[in-house]
Short mmCIF file of C-alpha atoms in Angstrom, two decimals:
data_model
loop_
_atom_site.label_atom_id
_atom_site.label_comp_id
_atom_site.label_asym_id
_atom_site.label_seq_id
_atom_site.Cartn_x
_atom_site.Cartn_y
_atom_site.Cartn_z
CA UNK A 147 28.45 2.86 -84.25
CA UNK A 148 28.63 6.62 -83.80
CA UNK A 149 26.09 8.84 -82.70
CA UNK A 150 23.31 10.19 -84.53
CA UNK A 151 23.45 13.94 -85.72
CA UNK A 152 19.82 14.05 -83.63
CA UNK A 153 21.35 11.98 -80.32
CA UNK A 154 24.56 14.28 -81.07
CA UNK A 155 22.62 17.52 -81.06
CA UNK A 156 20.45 16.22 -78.05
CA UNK A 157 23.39 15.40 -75.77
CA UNK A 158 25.08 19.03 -77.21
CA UNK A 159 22.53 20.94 -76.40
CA UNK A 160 21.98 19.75 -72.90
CA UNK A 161 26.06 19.71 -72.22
CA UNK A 162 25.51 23.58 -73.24
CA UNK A 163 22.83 24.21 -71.35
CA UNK A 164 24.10 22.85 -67.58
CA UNK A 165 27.62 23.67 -67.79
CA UNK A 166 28.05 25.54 -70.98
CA UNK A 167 30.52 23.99 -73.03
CA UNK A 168 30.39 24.13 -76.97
CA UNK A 169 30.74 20.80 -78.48
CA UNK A 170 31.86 20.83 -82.07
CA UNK A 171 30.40 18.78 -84.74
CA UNK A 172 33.30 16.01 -84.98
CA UNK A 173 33.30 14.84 -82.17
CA UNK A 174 30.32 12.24 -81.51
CA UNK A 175 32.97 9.16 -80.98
CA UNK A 176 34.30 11.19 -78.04
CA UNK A 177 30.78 11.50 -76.67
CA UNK A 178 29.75 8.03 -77.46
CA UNK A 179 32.91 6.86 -76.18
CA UNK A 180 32.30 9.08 -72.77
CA UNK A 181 28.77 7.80 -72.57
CA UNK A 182 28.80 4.23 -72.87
CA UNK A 183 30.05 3.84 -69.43
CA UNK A 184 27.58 5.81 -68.24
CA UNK A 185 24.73 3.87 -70.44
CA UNK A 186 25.75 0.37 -68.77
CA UNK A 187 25.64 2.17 -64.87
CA UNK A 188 21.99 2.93 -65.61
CA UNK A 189 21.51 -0.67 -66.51
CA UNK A 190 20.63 0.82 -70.67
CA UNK A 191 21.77 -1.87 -73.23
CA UNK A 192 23.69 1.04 -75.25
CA UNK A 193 23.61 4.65 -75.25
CA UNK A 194 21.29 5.19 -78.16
CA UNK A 195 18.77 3.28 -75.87
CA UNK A 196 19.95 5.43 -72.99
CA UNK A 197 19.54 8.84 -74.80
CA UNK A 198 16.53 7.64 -76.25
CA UNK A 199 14.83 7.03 -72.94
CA UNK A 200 16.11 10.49 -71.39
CA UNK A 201 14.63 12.43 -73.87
CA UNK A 202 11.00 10.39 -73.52
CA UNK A 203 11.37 10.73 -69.75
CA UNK A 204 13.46 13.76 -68.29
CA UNK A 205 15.89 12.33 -65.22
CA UNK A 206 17.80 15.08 -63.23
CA UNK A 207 20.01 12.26 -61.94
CA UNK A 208 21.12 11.09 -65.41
CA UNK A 209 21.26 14.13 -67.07
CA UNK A 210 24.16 15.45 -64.45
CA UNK A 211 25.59 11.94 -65.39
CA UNK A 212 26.61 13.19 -68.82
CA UNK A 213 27.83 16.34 -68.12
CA UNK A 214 29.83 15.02 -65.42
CA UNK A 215 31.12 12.62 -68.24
CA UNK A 216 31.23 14.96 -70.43
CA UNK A 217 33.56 17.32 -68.48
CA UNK A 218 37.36 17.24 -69.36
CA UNK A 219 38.99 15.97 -66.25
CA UNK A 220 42.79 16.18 -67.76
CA UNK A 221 45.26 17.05 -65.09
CA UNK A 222 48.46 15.69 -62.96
CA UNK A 223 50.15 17.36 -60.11
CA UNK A 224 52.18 20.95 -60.57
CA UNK A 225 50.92 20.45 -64.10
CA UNK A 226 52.84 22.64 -66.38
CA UNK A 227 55.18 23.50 -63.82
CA UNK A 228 55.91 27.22 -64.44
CA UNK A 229 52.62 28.22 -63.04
CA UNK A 230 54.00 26.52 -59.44
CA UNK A 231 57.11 28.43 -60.29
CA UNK A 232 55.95 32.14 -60.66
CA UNK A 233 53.93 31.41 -57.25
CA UNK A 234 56.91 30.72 -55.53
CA UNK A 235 59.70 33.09 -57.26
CA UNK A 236 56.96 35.84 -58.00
CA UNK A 237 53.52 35.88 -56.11
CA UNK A 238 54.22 34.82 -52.66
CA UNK A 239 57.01 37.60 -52.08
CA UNK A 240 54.97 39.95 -52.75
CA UNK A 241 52.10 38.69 -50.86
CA UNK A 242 54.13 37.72 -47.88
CA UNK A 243 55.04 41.42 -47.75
CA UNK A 244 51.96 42.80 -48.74
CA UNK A 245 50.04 40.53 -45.87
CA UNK A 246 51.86 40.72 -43.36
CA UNK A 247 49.49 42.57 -41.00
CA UNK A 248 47.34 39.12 -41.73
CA UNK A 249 49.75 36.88 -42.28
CA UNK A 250 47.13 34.89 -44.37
CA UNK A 251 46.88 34.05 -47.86
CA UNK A 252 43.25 32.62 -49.76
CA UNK A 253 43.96 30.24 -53.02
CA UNK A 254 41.31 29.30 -55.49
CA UNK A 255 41.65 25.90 -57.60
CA UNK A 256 38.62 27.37 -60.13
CA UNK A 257 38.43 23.96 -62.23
CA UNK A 258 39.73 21.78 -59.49
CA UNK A 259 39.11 18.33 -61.26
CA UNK A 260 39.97 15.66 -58.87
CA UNK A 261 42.27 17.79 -56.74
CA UNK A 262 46.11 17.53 -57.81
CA UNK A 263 45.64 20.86 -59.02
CA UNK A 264 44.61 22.15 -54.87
CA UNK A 265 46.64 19.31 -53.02
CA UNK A 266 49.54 20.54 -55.25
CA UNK A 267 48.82 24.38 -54.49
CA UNK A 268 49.15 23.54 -51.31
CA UNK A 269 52.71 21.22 -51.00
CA UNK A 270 53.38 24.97 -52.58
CA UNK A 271 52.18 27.15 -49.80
CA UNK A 272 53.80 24.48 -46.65
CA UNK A 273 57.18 24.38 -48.42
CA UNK A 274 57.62 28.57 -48.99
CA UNK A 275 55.27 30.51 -46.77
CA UNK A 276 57.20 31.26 -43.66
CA UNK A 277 56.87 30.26 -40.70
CA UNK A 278 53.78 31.46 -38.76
CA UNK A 279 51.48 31.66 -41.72
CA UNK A 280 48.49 30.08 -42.34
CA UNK A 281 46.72 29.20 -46.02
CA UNK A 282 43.62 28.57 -47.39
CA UNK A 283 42.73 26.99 -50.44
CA UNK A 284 39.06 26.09 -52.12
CA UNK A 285 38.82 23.83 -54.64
CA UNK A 286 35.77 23.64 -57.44
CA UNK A 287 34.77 21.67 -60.15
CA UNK A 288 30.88 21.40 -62.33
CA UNK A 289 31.42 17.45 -61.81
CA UNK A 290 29.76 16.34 -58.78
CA UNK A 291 32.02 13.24 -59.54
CA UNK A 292 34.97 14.92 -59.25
CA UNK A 293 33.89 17.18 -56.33
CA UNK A 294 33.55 14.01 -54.13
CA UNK A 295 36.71 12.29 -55.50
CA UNK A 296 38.70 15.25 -54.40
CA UNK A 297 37.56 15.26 -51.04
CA UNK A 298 38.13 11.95 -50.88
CA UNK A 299 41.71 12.58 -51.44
CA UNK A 300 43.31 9.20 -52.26
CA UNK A 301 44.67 8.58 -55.39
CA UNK A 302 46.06 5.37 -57.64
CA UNK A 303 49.91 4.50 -58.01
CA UNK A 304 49.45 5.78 -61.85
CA UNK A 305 48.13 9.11 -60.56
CA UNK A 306 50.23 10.28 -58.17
CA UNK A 307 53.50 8.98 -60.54
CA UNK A 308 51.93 11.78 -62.89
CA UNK A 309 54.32 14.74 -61.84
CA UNK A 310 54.60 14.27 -58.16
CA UNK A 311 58.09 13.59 -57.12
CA UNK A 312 59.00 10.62 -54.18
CA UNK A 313 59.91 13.20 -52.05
CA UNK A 314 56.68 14.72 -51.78
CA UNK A 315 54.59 11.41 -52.14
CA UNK A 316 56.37 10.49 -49.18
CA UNK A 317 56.49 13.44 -46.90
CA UNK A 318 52.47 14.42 -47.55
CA UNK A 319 50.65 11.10 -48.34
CA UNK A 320 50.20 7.61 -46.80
CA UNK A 321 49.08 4.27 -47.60
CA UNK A 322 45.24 3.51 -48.10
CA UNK A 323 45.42 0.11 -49.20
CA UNK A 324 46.49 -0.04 -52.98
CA UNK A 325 46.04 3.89 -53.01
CA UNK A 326 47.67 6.91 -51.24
CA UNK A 327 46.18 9.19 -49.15
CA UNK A 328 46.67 13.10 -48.20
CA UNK A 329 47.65 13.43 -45.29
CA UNK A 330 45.21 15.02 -42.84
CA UNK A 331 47.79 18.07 -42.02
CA UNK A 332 47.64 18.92 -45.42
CA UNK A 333 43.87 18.39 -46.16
CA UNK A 334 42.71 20.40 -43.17
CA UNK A 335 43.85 23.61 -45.46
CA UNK A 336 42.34 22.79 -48.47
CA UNK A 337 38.40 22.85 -49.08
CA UNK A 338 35.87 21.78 -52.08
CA UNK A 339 32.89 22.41 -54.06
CA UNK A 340 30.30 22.02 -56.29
CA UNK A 341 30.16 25.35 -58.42
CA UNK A 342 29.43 26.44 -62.15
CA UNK A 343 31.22 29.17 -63.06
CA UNK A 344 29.35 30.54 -65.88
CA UNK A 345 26.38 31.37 -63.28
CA UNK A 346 26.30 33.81 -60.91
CA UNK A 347 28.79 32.57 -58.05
CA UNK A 348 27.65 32.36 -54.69
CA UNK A 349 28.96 35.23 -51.98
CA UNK A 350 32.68 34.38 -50.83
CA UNK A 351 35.87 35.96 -49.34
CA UNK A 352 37.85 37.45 -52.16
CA UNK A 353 41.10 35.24 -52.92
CA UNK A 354 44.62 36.83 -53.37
CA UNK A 355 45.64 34.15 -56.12
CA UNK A 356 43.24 32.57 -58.46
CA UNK A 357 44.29 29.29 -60.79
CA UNK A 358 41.67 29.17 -63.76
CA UNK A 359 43.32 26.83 -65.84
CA UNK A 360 42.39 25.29 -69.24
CA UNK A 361 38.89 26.34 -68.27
CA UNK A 362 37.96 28.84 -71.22
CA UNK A 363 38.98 27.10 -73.85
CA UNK A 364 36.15 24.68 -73.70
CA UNK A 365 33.40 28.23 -73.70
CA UNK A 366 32.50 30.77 -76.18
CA UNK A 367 33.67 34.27 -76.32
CA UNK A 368 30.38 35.64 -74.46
CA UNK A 369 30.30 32.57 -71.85
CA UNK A 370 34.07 33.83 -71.13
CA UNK A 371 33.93 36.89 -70.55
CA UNK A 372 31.19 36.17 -67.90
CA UNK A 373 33.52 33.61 -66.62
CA UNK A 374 36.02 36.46 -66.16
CA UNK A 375 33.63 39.12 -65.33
CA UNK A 376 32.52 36.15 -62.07
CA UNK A 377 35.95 35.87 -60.95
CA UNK A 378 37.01 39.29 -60.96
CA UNK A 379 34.73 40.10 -58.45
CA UNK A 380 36.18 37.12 -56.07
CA UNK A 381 40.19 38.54 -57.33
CA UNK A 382 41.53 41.03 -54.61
CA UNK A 383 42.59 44.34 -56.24
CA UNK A 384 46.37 43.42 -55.99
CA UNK A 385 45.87 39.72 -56.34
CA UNK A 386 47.00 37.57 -59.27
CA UNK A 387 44.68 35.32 -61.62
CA UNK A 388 46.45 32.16 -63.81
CA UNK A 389 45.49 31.21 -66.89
CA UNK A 390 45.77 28.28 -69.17
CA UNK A 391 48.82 28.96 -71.93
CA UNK A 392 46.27 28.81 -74.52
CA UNK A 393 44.00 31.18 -72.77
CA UNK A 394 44.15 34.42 -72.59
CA UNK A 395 41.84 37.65 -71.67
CA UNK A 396 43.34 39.41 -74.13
CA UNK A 397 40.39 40.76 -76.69
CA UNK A 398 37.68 39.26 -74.33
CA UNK A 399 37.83 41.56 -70.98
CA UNK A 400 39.65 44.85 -70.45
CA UNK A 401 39.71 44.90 -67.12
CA UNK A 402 42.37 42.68 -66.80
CA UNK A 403 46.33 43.18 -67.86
CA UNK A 404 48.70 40.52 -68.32
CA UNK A 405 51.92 40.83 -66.65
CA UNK A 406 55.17 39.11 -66.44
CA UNK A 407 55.37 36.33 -63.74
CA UNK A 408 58.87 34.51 -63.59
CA UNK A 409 58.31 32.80 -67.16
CA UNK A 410 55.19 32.58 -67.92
CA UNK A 411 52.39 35.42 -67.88
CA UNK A 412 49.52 36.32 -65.02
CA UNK A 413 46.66 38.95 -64.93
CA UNK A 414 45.88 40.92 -62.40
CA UNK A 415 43.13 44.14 -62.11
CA UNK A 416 43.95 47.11 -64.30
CA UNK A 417 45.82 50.17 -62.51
CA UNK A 418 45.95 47.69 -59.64
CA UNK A 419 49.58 46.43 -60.41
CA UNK A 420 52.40 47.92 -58.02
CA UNK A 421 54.84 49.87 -59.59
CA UNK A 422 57.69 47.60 -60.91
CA UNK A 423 56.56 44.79 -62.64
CA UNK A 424 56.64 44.29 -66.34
CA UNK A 425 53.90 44.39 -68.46
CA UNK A 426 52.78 42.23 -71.55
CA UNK A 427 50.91 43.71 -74.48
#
C-alpha cells in the first residue's frame, strides 16, 4: 500500500525543510519503501502508523531518521573514474607547482556518503603527490548515519568489490572480521562531518579542490545557487570545484567558468584561471 497524498506531502515537506531536497509527486513507493525500515526500528507496526504518530507528537530524533533515509546514498569507489583522472593528469600538476612554498594540498568530499568518495580521494593523493607532501581531506554528508559509518571506515566484501581494484584493497585496507578496514595511515588524513550545505557553512580553511558530486540535482534552482554561492567562499581563487556530469553551474551562478580538465569538465573562479587552459562555453 502506497502512501497517502497527505502522509506523502507530510514526509515532503519536512524532507524540504531539513535538508532541502524536492521530492516529486511519483515517487511515494520510494519513500514508503525507504521508510518502512525505519517504521519497524521505532517499534511502529507500519509507516502510516509511524507518520501518523510524528505528526500528533513532534520527535527530533525520528524526524532526522527520515531524512537520513531519505538521503540518496549512491556511490562506489573512484566512481565515474574521469573525475580521479583529471586530478591526477590535470589538478595536482598544477597544484604541486603552484604550492610548493606549502607543500600542502586541502580536499573537500562535499556529499561524502559513507566515505569511498574521501578514502578514494585519498589512495589519489598517496599514489601521485610527491614525496614530502602532506594532504588533507574533509569529508561531509546531511546523514548523521552516514557521517558515523564513514568514520567508522570498514566496509562489506560487496562494497569495496564496487570499483576498488585488489591492488588497492590490499595495499590500504585490512581485515575486520567479515569486513575490511582503512588502514590507520590512510585514515589519519582524511576527516568527517555533519554539515548541510544549503545553510550557512560554518568558518573553515579554504580547500584547493572541491568534489560536489551528484549533489544539485536533488535541489531547486534557488537552493543551488546558494549551494554554489556556500562553496565558493570555501574554493581558493585558483582552486578547482567537480561537479556531477549532469550538473552544471551553467545558467545558475556566473561566478564560476567551466574549463577543460583531461576529459571531463571542472569550474573554477572567474578571471581566476591561469593563462593556458581551455575553456568550455
Amino acid at each position: 500500500m502506497t502512501l497517502s497524498q497527505a502522509e506523502f506531502s507530510f514526509v515532503s515537506q519536512l524532507v524540504r525543510k531539513e535538508a532541502s531536497i524536492v521530492l516529486a509527486p511519483g515517487k511515494e513507493y520510494l519513500v514508503e519503501a525507504r521508510l518502512i525500515p525505519v517504521a519497524r526500528a521505532v517499534g511502529s507496526p507500519s509507516v502510516t502508523d509511524f507518520l501518523a504518530e510524528l505528526q500528533r507528537h513532534p520527535n527530533p530524533a525520528n524526524q532526522r531518521r527520515i531524512v537520513d533515509a531519505l538521503t540518496t546514498n549512491e556511490t562506489s569507489w573512484f566512481r565515474d573514474r574521469e573525475p580521479f583522472a583529471a586530478l591526477t593528469d590535470v589538478v595536482l600538476p598544477e597544484l604541486v607547482k603552484s604550492r610548493a612554498s606549502s607543500r600542502r594540498v586541502r580536499l573537500w568530499s562535499a556529499a561524502s556518503s559513507s566515505g569511498q568518495e574521501a578514502y578514494s580521494l585519498a589512495i589519489t593523493l598517496q599514489e601521485h603527490l610527491p614525496p614530502g607532501w602532506n594532504y588533507e581531506i574533509m569529508g561531509t554528508d546531511i546523514s548523521t548515519e552516514m557521517v558515523k559509518r564513514a568514520e567508522t571506515a570498514e566496509y562489506s566484501q560487496v562494497e569495496v568489490n564496487r570499483g576498488l581494484p585488489a591492488s588497492q584493497l590490499v595495499q590500504y585496507f585490512e581485515r575486520a572480521g567479515a569486513h575490511w578496514r582503512i588502514t590507520p595511515q590512510l585514515r589519519r588524513n582524511v576527516s568527517f562531518r555533519l554539515m548541510n550545505l544549503t545553510t550557512p557553512l560554518p568558518a573553515m580553511q579554504p580547500f584547493d579542490v572541491i568534489f560536489l558530486r551528484n549533489v544539485l540535482i536533488y535541489f531547486d534552482v534557488a537552493v543551488k545557487r546558494t549551494v554554489l554561492q556556500n562553496v565558493a567562499r570555501l574554493l581558493r581563487p585558483d582552486g578547482w570545484l567537480f561537479l556531477g556530469a549532469a550538473e552544471t553551474t551553467i545558467g545558475i551562478d556566473d561566478n564560476y567558468e567551466r574549463v577543460a580538465a583531461g576529459r571531463t569538465s571542472a569550474y573554477r573562479v572567474r578571471n581566476a584561471v591561469p593563462a593556458g587552459v581551455a575553456r568550455r562555453g
